[in-house]
Coordinates of C-alpha atoms in Angstrom, one line a residue:
X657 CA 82.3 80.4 -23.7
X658 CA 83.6 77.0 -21.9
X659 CA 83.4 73.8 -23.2
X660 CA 81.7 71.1 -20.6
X661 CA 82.2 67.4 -21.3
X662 CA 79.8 66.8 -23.8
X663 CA 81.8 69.4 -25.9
X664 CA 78.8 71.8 -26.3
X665 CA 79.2 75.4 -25.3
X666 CA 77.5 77.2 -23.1
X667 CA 76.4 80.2 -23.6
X668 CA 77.2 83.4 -21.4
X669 CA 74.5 84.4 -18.4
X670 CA 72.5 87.2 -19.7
X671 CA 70.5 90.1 -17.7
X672 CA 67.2 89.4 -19.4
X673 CA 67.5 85.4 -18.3
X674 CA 68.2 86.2 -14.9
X675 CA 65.2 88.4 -14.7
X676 CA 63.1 85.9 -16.1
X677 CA 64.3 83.3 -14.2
X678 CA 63.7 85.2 -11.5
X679 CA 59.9 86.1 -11.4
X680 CA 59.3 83.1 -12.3
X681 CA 60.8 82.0 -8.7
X682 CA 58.5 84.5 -7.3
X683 CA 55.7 83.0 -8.7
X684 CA 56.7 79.5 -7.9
X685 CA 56.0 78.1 -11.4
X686 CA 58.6 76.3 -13.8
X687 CA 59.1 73.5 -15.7
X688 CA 61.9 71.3 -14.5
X689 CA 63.2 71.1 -18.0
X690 CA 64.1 75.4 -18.1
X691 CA 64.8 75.2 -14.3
X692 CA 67.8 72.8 -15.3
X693 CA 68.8 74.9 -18.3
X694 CA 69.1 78.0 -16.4
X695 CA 71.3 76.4 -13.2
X696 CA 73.7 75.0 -16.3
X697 CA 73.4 78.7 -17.6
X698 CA 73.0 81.4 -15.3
X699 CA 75.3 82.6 -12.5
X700 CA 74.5 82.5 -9.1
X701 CA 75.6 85.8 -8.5
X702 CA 73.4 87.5 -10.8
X703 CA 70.6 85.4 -9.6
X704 CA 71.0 86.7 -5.9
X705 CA 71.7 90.2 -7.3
X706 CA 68.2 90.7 -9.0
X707 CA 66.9 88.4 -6.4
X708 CA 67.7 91.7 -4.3
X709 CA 66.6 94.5 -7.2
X710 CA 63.5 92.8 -7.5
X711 CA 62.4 92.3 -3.6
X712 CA 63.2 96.0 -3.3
X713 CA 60.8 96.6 -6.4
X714 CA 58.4 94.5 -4.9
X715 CA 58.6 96.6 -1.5
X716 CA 58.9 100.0 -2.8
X717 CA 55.3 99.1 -5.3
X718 CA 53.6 97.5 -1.5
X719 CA 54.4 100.9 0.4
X720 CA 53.6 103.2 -2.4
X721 CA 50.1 101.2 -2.7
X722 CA 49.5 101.7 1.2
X723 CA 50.4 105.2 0.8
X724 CA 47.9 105.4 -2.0
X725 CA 45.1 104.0 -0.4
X726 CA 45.4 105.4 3.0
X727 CA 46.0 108.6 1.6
X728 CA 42.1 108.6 -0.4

């Protein structure tokens, strides 16, 4: 952990943050207060990399429900 000027650590970007930081982008909702906690914690690179995951989740769910329904 670093040390910013205030002398308070910050704590390491973890994977379940991310995702949760994450959907909530997706659903456009958040409190300005945890939106600025997460840019002072999270790393943009792991925000861009489940960024990705996640739109190819939400992709491969669309398809299989078109598949699903035109297939009944």
């Amino acid at each position: 952990m670093t040390a910013p000027e205030d002398g308070h650590p910050v704590p390491k970007p973890s994977l379940w943050r991310t995702i949760k930081a994450v959907a909530w982008g997706f659903f456009g909702v958040r409190k300005h207060s945890e939106y600025q906690e997460d840019i002072s914690r999270l790393s943009p690179l792991h925000i861009v990399a489940v960024g990705f995951v996640a739109v190819l989740v939400l992709i491969a769910v669309l398809l299989a429900l078109v598949k699903f329904a035109v297939s009944t």
